[in-house]
Coordinates of C-alpha atoms and ligand atoms in Angstrom, one line a residue:
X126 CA -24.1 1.0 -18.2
X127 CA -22.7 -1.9 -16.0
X128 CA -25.4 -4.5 -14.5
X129 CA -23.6 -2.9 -10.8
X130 CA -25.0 -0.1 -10.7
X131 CA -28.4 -2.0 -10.2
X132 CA -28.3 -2.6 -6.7
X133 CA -28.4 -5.7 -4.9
X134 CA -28.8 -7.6 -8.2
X135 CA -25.4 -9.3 -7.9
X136 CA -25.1 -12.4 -6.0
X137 CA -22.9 -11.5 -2.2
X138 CA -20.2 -13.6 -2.3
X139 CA -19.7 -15.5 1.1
X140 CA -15.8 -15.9 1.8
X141 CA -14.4 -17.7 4.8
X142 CA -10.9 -17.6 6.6
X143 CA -8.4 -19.8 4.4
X144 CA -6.8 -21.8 7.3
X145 CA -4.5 -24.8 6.7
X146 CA -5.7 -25.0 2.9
X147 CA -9.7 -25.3 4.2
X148 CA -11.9 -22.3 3.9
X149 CA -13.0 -22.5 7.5
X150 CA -16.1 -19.4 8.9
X151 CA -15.1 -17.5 12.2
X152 CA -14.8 -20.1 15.1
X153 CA -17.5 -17.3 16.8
X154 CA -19.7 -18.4 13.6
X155 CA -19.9 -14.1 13.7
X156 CA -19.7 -12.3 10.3
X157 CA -19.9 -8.8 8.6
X158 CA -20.7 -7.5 5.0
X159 CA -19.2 -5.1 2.7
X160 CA -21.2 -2.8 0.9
X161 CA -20.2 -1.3 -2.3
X162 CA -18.8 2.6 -1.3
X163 CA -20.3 3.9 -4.6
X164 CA -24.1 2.4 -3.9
X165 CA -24.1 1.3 -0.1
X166 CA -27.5 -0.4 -1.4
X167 CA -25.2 -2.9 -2.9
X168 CA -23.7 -5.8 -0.9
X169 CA -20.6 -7.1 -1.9
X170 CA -19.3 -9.5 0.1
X171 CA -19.9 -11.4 3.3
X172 CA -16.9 -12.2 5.7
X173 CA -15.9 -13.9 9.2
X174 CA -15.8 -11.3 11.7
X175 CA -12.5 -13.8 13.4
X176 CA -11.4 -13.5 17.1
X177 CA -7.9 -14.0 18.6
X178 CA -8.6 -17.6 18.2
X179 CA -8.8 -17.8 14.7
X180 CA -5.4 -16.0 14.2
X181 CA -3.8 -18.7 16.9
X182 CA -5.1 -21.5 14.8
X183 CA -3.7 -19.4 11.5
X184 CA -0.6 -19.3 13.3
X185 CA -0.4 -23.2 14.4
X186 CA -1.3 -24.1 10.7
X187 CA 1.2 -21.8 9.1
X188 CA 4.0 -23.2 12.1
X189 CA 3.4 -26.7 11.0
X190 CA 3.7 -26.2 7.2
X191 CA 6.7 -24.6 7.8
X192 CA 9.3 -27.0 7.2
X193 CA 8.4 -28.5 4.3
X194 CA 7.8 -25.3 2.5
X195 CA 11.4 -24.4 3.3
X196 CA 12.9 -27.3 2.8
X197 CA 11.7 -26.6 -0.9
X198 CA 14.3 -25.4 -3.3
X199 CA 14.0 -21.6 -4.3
X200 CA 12.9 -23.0 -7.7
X201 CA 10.2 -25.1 -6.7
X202 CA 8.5 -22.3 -4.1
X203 CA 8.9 -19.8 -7.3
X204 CA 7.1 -22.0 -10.0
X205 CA 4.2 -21.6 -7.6
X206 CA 4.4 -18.3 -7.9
X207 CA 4.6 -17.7 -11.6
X208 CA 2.0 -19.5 -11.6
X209 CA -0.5 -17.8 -9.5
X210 CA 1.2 -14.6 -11.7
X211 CA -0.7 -16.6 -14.9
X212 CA -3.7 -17.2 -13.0
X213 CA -4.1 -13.6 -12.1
X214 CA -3.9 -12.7 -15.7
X215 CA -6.4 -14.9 -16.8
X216 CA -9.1 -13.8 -14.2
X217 CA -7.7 -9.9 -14.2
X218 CA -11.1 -8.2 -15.7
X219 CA -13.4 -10.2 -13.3
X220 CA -10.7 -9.2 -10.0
X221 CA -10.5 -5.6 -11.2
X222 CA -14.2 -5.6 -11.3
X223 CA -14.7 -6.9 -7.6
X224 CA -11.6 -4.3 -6.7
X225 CA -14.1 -1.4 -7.5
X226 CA -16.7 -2.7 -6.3
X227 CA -15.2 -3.2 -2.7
X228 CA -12.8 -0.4 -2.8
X229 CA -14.3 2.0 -5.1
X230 CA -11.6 3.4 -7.3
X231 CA -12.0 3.5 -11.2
X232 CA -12.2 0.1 -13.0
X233 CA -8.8 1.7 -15.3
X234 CA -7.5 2.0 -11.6
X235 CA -8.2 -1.4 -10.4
X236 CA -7.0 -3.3 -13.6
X237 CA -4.0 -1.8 -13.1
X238 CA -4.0 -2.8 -9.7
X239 CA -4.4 -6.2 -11.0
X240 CA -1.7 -6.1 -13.3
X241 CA 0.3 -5.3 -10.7
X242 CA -0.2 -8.1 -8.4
X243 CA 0.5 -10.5 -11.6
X244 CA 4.0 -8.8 -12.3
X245 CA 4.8 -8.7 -9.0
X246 CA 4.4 -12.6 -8.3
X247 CA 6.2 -13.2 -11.9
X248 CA 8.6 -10.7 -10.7
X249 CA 9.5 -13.3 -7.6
X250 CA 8.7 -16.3 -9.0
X251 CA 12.0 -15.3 -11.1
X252 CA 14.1 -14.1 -8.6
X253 CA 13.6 -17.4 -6.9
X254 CA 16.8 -18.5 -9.2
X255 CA 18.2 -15.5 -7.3
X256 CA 17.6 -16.4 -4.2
X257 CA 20.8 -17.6 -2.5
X258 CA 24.2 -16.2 -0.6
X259 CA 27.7 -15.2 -1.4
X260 CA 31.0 -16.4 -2.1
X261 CA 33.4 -14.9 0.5
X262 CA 37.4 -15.3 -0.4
X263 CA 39.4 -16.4 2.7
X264 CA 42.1 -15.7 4.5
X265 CA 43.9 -19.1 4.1
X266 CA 43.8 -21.7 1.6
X267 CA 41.6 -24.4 1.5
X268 CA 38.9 -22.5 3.2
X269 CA 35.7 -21.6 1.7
X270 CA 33.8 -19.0 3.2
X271 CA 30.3 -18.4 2.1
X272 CA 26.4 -17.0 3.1
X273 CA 23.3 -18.8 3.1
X274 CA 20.0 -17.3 2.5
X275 CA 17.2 -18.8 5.0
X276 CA 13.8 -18.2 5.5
X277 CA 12.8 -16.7 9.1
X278 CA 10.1 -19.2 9.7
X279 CA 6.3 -17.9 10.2
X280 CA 5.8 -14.4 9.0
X281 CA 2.5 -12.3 9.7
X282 CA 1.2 -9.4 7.3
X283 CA -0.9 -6.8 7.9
X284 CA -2.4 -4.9 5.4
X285 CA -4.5 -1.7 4.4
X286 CA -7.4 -1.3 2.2
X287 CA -6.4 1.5 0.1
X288 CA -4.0 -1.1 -2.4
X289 CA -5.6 -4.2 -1.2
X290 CA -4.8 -6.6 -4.2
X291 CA -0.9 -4.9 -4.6
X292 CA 0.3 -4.4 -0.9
X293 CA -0.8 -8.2 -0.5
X294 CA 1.0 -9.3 -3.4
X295 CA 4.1 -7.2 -2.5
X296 CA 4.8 -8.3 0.9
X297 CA 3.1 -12.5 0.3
X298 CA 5.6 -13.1 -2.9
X299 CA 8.6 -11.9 -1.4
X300 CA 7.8 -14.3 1.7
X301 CA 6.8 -16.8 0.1
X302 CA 9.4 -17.3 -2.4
X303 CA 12.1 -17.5 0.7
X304 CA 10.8 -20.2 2.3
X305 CA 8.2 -18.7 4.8
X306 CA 4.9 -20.1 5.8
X307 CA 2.4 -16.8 5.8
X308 CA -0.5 -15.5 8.0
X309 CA -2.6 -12.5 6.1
X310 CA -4.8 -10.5 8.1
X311 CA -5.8 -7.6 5.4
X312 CA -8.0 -4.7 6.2
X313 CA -11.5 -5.6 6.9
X314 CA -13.0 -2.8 4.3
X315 CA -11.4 -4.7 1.4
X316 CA -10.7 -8.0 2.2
X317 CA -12.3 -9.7 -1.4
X318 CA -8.5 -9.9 -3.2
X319 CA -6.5 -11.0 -0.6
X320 CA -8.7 -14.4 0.0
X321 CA -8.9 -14.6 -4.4
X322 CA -4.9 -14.7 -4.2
X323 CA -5.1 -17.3 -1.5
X324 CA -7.2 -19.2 -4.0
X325 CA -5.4 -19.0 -7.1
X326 CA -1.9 -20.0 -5.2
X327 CA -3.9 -23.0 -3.4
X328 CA -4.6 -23.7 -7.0
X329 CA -0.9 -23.0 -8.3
X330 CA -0.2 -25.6 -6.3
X331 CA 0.9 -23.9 -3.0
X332 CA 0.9 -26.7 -0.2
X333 CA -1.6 -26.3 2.4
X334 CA -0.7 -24.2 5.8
X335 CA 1.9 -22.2 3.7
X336 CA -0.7 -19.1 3.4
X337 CA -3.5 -18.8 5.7
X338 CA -5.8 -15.8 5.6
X339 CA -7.6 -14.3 8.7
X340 CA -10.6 -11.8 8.3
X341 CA -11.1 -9.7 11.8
X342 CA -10.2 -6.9 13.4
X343 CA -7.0 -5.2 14.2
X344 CA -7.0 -5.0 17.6
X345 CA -8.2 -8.8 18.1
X346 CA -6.5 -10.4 15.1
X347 CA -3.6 -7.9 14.2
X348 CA -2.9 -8.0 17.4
X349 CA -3.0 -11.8 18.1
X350 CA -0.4 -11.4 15.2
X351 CA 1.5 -9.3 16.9
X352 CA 1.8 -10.6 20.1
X353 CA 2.2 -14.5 19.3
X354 CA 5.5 -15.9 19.6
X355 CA 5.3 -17.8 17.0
X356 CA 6.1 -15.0 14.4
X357 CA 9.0 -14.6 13.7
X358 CA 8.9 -11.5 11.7
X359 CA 5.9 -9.0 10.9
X360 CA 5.2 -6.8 7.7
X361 CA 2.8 -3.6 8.2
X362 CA 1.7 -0.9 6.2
X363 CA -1.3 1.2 7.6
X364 CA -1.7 4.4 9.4
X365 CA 1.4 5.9 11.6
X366 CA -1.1 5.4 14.9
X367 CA -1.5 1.7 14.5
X368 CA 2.4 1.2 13.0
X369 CA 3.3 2.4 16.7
X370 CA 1.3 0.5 18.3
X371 CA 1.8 -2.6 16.4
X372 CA 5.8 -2.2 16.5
X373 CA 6.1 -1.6 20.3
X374 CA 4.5 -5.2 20.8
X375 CA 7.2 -6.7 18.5
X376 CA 9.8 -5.0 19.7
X377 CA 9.1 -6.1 23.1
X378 CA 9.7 -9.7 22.6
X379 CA 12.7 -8.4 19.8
X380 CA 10.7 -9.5 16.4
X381 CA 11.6 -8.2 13.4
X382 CA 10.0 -5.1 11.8
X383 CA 8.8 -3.7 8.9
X384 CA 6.1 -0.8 9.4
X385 CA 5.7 1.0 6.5
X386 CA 3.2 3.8 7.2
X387 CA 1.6 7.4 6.0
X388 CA 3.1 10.4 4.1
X389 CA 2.5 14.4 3.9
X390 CA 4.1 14.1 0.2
X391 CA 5.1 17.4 -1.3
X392 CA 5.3 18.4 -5.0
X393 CA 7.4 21.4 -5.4
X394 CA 6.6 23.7 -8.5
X395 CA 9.4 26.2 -9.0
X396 CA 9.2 29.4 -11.0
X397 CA 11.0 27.9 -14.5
X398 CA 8.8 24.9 -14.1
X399 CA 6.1 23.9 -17.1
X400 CA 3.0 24.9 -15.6
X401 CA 0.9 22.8 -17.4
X402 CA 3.0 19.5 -16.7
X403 CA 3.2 20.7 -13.0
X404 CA -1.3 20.7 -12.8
X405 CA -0.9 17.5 -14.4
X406 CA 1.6 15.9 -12.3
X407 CA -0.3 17.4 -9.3
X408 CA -3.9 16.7 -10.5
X409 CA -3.0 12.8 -11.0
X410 CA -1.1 12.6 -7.9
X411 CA -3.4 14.3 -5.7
X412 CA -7.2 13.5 -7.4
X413 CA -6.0 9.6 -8.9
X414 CA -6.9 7.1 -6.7
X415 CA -9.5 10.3 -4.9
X416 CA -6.2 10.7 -3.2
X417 CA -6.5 7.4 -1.1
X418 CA -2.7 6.6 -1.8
X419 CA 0.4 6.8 0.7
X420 CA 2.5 8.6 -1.7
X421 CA -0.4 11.4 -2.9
X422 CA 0.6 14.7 -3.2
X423 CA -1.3 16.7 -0.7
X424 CA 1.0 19.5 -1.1
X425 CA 1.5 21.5 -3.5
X426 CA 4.4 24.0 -2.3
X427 CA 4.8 26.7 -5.4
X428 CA 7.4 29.5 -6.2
X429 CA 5.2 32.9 -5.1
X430 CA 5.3 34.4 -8.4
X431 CA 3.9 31.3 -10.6
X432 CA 1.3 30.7 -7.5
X433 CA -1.7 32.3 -9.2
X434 CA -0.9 30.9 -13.1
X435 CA -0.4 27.4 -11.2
X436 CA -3.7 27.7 -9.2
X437 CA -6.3 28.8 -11.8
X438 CA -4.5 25.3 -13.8
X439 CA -4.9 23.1 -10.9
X440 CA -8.8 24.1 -10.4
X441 CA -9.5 23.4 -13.8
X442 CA -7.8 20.1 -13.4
X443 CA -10.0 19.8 -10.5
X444 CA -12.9 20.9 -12.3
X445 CA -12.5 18.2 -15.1
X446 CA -12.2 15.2 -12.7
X447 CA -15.2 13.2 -13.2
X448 CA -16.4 11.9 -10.0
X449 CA -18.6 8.7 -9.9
X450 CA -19.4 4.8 -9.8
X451 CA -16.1 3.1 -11.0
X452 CA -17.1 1.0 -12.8
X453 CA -19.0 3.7 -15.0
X454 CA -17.1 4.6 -18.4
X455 CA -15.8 8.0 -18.2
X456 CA -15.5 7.9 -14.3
X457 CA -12.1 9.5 -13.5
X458 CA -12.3 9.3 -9.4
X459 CA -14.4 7.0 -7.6
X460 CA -15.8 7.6 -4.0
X461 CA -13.8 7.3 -0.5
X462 CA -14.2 4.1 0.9
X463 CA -16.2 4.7 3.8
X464 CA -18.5 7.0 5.1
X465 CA -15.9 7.5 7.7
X466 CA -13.0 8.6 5.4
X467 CA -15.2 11.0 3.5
X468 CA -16.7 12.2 6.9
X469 CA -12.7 12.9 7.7
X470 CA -11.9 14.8 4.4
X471 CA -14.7 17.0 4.6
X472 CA -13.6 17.7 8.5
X473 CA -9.9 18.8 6.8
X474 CA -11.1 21.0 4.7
X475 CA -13.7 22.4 7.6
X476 CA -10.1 23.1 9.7
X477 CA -8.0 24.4 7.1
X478 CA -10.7 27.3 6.5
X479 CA -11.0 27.8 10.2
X480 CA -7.4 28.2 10.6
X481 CA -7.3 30.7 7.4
X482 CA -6.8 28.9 4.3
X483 CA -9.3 29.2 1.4
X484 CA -11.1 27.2 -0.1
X485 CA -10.7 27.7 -4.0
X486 CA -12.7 24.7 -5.5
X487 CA -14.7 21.8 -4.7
X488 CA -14.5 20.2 -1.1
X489 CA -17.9 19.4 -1.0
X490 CA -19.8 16.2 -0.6
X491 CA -22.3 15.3 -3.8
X492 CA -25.4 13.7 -3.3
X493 CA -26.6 14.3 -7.0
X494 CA -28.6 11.5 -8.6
X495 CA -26.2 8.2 -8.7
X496 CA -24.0 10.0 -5.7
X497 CA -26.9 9.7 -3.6
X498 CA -25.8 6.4 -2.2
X499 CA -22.1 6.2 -2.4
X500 CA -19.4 8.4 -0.8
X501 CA -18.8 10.9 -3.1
X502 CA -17.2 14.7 -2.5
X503 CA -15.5 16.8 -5.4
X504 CA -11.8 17.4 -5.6
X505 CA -10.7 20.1 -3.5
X506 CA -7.7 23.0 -3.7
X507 CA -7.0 24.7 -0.7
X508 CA -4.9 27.7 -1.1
X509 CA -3.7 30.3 0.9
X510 CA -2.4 27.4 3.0
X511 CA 0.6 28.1 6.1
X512 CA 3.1 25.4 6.8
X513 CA 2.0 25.1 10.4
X514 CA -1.2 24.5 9.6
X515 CA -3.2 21.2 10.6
X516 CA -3.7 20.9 6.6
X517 CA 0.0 20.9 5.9
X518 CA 0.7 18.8 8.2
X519 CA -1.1 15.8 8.8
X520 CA -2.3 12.9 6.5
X521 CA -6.1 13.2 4.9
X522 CA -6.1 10.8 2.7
X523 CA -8.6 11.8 0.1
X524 CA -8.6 14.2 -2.9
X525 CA -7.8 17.6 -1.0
X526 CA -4.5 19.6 -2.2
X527 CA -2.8 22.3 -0.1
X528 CA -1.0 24.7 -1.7
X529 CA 1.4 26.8 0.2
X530 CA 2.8 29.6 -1.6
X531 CA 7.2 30.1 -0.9
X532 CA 9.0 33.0 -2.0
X533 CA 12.2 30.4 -3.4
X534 CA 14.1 27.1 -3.4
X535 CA 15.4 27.2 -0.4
X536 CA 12.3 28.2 1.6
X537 CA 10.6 25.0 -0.3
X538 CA 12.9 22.8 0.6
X539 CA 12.5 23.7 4.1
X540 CA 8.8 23.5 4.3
X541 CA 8.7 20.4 1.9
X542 CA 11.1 18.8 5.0
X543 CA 9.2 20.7 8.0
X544 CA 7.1 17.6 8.4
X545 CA 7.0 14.9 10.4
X546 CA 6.3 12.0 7.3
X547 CA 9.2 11.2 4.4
X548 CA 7.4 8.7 2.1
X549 CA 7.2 10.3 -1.8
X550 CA 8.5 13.9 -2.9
X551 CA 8.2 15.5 -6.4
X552 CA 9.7 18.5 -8.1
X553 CA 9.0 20.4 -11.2
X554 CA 11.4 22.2 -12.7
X555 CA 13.4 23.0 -15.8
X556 CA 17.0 23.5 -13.5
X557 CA 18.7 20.6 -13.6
X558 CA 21.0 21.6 -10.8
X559 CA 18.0 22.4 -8.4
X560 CA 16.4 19.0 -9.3
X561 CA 20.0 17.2 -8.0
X562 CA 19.8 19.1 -5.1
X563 CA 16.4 18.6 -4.4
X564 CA 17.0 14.7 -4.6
X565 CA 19.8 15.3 -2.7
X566 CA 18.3 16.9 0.5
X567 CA 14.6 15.7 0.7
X568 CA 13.6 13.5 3.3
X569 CA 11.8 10.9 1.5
X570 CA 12.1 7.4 0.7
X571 CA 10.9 8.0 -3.0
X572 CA 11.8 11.3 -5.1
X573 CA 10.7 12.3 -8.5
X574 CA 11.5 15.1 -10.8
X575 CA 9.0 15.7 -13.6
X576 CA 7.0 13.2 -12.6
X577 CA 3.9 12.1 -10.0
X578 CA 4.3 11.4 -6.5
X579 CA 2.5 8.4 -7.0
X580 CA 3.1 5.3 -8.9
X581 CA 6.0 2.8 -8.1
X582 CA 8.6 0.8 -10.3
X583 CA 8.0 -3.1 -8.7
X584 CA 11.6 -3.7 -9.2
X585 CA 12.9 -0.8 -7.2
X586 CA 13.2 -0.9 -3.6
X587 CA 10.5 1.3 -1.9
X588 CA 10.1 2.7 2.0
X589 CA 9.9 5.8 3.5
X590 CA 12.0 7.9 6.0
X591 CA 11.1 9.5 9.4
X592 CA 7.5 9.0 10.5
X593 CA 6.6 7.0 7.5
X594 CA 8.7 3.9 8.3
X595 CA 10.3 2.4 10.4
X596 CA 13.2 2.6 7.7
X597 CA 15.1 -0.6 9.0
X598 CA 14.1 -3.4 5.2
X599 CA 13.0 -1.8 2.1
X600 CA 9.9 -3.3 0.6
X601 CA 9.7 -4.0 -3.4
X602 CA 12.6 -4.9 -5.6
X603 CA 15.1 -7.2 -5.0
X604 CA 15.9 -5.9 -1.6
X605 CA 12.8 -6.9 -0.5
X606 CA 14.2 -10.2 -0.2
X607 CA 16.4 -9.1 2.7
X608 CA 13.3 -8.9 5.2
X609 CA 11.8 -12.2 4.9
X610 CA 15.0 -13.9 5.4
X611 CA 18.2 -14.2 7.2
X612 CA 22.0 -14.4 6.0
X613 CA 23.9 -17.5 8.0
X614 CA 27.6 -17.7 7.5
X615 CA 29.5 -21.0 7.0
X616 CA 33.2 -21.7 7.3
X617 CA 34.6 -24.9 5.8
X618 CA 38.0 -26.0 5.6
X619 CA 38.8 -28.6 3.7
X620 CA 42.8 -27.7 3.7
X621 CA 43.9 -31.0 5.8
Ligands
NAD63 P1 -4.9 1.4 9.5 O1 -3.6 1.7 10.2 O2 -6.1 1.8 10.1 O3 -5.0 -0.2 9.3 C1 -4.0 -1.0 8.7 C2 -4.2 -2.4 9.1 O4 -3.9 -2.5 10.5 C3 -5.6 -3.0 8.9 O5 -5.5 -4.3 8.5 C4 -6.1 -2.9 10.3 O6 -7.2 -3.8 10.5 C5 -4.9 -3.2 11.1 N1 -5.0 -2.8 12.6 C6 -5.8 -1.9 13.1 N2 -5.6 -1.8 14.4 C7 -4.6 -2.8 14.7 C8 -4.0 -3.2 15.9 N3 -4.3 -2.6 17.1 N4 -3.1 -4.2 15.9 C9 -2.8 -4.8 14.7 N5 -3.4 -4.4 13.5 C10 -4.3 -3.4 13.5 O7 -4.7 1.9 8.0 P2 -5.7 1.9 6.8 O8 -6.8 3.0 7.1 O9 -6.1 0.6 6.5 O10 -4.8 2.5 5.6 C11 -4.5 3.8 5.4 C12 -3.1 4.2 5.9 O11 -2.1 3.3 5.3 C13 -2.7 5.6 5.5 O12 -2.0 6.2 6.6 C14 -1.7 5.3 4.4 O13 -0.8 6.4 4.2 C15 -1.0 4.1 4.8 N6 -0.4 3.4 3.7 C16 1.0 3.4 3.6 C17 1.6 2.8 2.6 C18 3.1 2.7 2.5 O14 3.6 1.9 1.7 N7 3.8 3.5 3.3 C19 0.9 2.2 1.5 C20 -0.5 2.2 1.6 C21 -1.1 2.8 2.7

C-alpha cells in the first residue's frame, strides 16, 4: 500500500505565484489548501489565493521580458524547451504521483499525463527549426516576396483542472517557442503541475518574466487576464459558461481568441458493429479518467436491435471498474475532484430518472471503508435515454453513460448532431462506407472509427466545432503555431 493513503503524513507543499522568475505569496498575504479528493483528511498543497493585483504585476513582468525573449532565435527559445521536455522525464514518477494526489485520477492515468507534457515540449522544442514564413514568387523580377512569423507579444492562459499538467503544456510550448512572454492562471483545484513546469523551465534556462504563474480565482485573476490591455492574445479551455464570458471581454477590446470548451461526445454502435470492442471503446471512453475528460463519451447512441446485447456488455464493463485511491494498485477510476462535481453527477443521474430514463447500474455514491473520505460514486449506465432529455444533452462530466436506443444510421446521425457541443465523435462499425460518411457529416472537431472518444495524437491539430469552440486556431500539432503568432509580409526589390 502507498505511504498516501496515511493521511496527513506527507509534508503540504507551500507554492507561491512565480512572478518575474521570483516565487512571490499573494500581495493579500491570503491563501487556500488543496485536499487530496480521494482522502479530504489529506492536505496536499497550500497556495496564494491572488487578487487582480497579482495578475497586473504578472502582466507588467511578462510585458517587460518580452523583447528579449523574441528577439531570441526560434532555436535558442526551443533548446529551452527540450530541455524542460528532459527534466520532465527525469522527475515523471514523483509529478504523476502529486497529479493523483491533487486531481485524483489513477497513477497509470497521471504518468501518462506526464508523458505527455514531456513529448509535447520535445514536440516544440523541435518545431522551433520550423518556425518561420514562406517564400512567395513575384510578379516581376528582382522582387522577393516572403512571410515572417512573429510572436504576438504577452499571451494569457487559462486553464482547467481536469488535464492540468497536459492542457498547460499544450497551450505554454507552443507560446513559448514563438517568441511570447506567458501569464498562467490554471484552475485553482489543481494548480501543483503548472507551478512544477514553471520550475523546471526556470531551470532549463528560461529567462525570467518569460512565464509567470498566477494562483486565484477566475473572476478576479482570469478576469484581470482578460480584461488588461496588455494581452495581446488569450488561450482558454474550461466550461462553455465561462468560455462566453471570458470571450465577450476580449472581443470587446478586438483580442485574439481561442476558447476551447465542453463536449456531449457521442459513440455510435451500429448493428454490424463488434459488440465487445464497442463496450470497450465505450467503457474506456466514458469510465477512464471517471469521465472527467472533454472528449468522454457520454452517449452511447446504439442500432435498436443490438441495444440489449450492447447494454448487458456495457454494465459488466461497468461492473469491473475498480473504483478507489489512485494511487492504490489495481485502482481503475479514481474519485471526482470535488465534492462539488460528484454532488453534480449524482444530481444527473437524479434528473435523467425523473424525466424517464433508467437507471441500469451504478450511479451511486460509495462511502465503503477507504471511500469514506474521498469522492467516490460507481460508474453509471443510463438507459432508456430520449434525445431531448437534460441527460443527452448537457455536459456531466463524470462517469455516467446515456444510451439512447435509434432504430438506424440515419436517425443516429441525426441525434449524434442534435446537440449543441461538436468536440469528439466515435463510431463502431464493420461498413466501411457508413464510417466515411459518418466522418463525413459529424459535427465534431475530432472523429474516430473503431476507436475511443478520448485520447489525442499531440502532433495533430485538435478543436472542436459549434458550442465547443470558438473554432477560429486549432490547438495541438503544428497548427497550433498559427495562434500564438502572426504572419507579416515583406516586399523587397532589389531589381534597380
Ligand atoms: P471552468 O470553466 O469552471 O474553469 C476553467 C478556468 O477558467 C479555470 O482556471 C477557472 O478558474 C477560470 N475561470 C472561472 N471563471 C472565470 C472568469 N470569470 N474569468 C476568467 N476565468 C475564469 O472549467 P473547469 O471546471 O475547470 O473544467 C471543466 C470544463 O473544461 C468542462 O466543460 C470540459 O469539457 C472543459 N474542457 C475542455 C477541453 C477542450 O479541449 N475542449 C479540455 C478539457 C476540459
Amino acid at each position: 500500500m502507498s505511504r498516501a493513503h496515511k493521511p496527513n503524513v506527507i509534508a503540504v507543499t507551500r507554492y507561491q505565484n512565480f512572478i518575474g522568475g521570483e516565487w512571490v505569496p499573494a500581495q493579500a498575504g491570503r491563501s487556500f489548501t488543496n485536499v487530496n479528493p480521494a482522502d479530504t483528511r489529506e492536505a496536499v498543497a497550500e497556495y496564494p489565493a491572488s487578487g487582480q493585483a497579482d495578475a497586473t504585476t504578472a502582466l507588467e513582468a511578462a510585458r517587460k521580458a518580452f523583447p528579449a525573449w523574441a528577439a531570441m532565435t526560434p532555436v535558442a527559445r526551443g533548446r529551452v524547451l527540450s530541455k524542460a521536455s528532459q527534466a520532465i522525464e527525469v522527475r515523471k514518477a514523483e509529478l504523476a504521483e502529486l497529479l493523483t494526489r491533487e486531481e485524483g485520477k489513477t497513477l497509470a492515468e497521471s504518468t501518462g499525463e506526464v508523458q505527455r507534457a514531456a513529448d509535447i515540449f520535445r514536440f516544440f522544442g523541435g518545431l522551433s527549426y520550423q518556425f518561420g514564413g514562406q517564400t512567395i514568387p513575384h510578379d516581376l523580377p528582382g522582387n522577393l516576396l516572403y512571410t515572417r512569423r512573429e510572436p504576438l507579444g504577452v499571451v494569457a492562459l487559462i486553464t482547467p483542472w481536469n488535464f492540468p499538467v497536459a492542457i498547460p503544456a499544450w497551450k505554454m510550448a507552443p507560446a513559448l517557442v514563438s517568441g511570447n512572454a506567458v501569464v498562467i492562471k490554471p484552475a485553482s483545484q489543481a494548480p501543483a503541475l503548472t507551478l512544477e513546469l514553471a520550475k523546471l523551465l526556470a531551470e532549463a534556462g528560461l529567462p525570467k518574466g518569460v512565464l509567470n504563474v498566477v494562483i486565484g480565482e477566475g473572476r478576479t485573476v482570469g478576469s484581470e487576464l482578460a480584461s488588461n490591455a496588455v494581452v495581446a492574445a488569450l488561450s482558454f479551455t474550461g466550461s462553455y459558461t465561462v468560455g462566453h464570458q471570458v470571450y465577450l471581454q476580449l472581443a470587446q477590446r478586438m483580442a485574439r481568441a481561442q476558447m476551447e470548451m465542453g463536449g456531449k461526445n457521442p459513440t455510435i454502435v451500429l448493428a454490424d458493429a463488434d459488440l465487445d470492442l464497442a463496450a470497450r471503446l465505450v467503457g474506456l471512453a466514458g469510465f477512464g479518467l471517471t469521465g472527467q475528460a472533454c472528449t468522454a463519451t457520454s452517449r452511447v447512441i446504439v442500432e435498436k436491435s443490438v441495444a440489449p446485447a450492447l447494454v448487458e456488455k456495457l454494465i459488466s464493463r461497468a461492473q469491473a471498474v475498480k473504483v478507489g485511491h489512485g494511487l492504490r494498485e489495481g485502482v481503475t477510476m479514481g474519485p471526482a475532484v470535488s465534492a462539488q462535481q460528484l454532488k453534480g453527477n449524482l444530481e444527473y443521474i437524479q434528473i435523467a430518472v425523473a424525466e424517464g430514463a433508467q437507471l441500469a447500474w451504478g450511479g451511486e455514491r460509495l462511502t465503503n471503508g477507504d471511500s469514506a473520505h474521498g469522492h467516490f460514486m460507481s460508474p453509471a449506465v443510463i438507459t432508456g435515454v430520449k434525445p431531448q432529455m437534460r441527460i443527452a444533452r448537457e455536459e456531466v462530466f463524470g462517469p455516467v453513460i446515456a444510451v439512447i436506443e435509434v432504430a438506424d444510421f440515419e436517425e443516429a446521425l441525426a441525434v449524434a448532431n442534435g446537440v449543441e457541443a461538436g468536440l469528439s465523435a466515435s463510431i463502431v462499425t464493420r461498413d466501411l462506407k457508413k464510417a466515411l460518411l459518418y466522418t463525413e457529416r459529424i459535427e465534431a472537431g475530432v472523429v474516430k472509427v473503431n476507436q475511443i472518444s478520448t485520447g489525442l495524437a499531440l502532433q495533430a491539430p485538435f478543436g472542436g466545432v459549434k458550442k465547443s469552440s470558438t473554432d477560429s486556431f486549432k490547438e495541438q500539432g503544428v497548427p497550433a503555431l498559427d495562434f500564438y503568432s502572426r504572419v507579416k509580409t515583406v516586399y523587397l526589390d532589389y531589381s534597380a
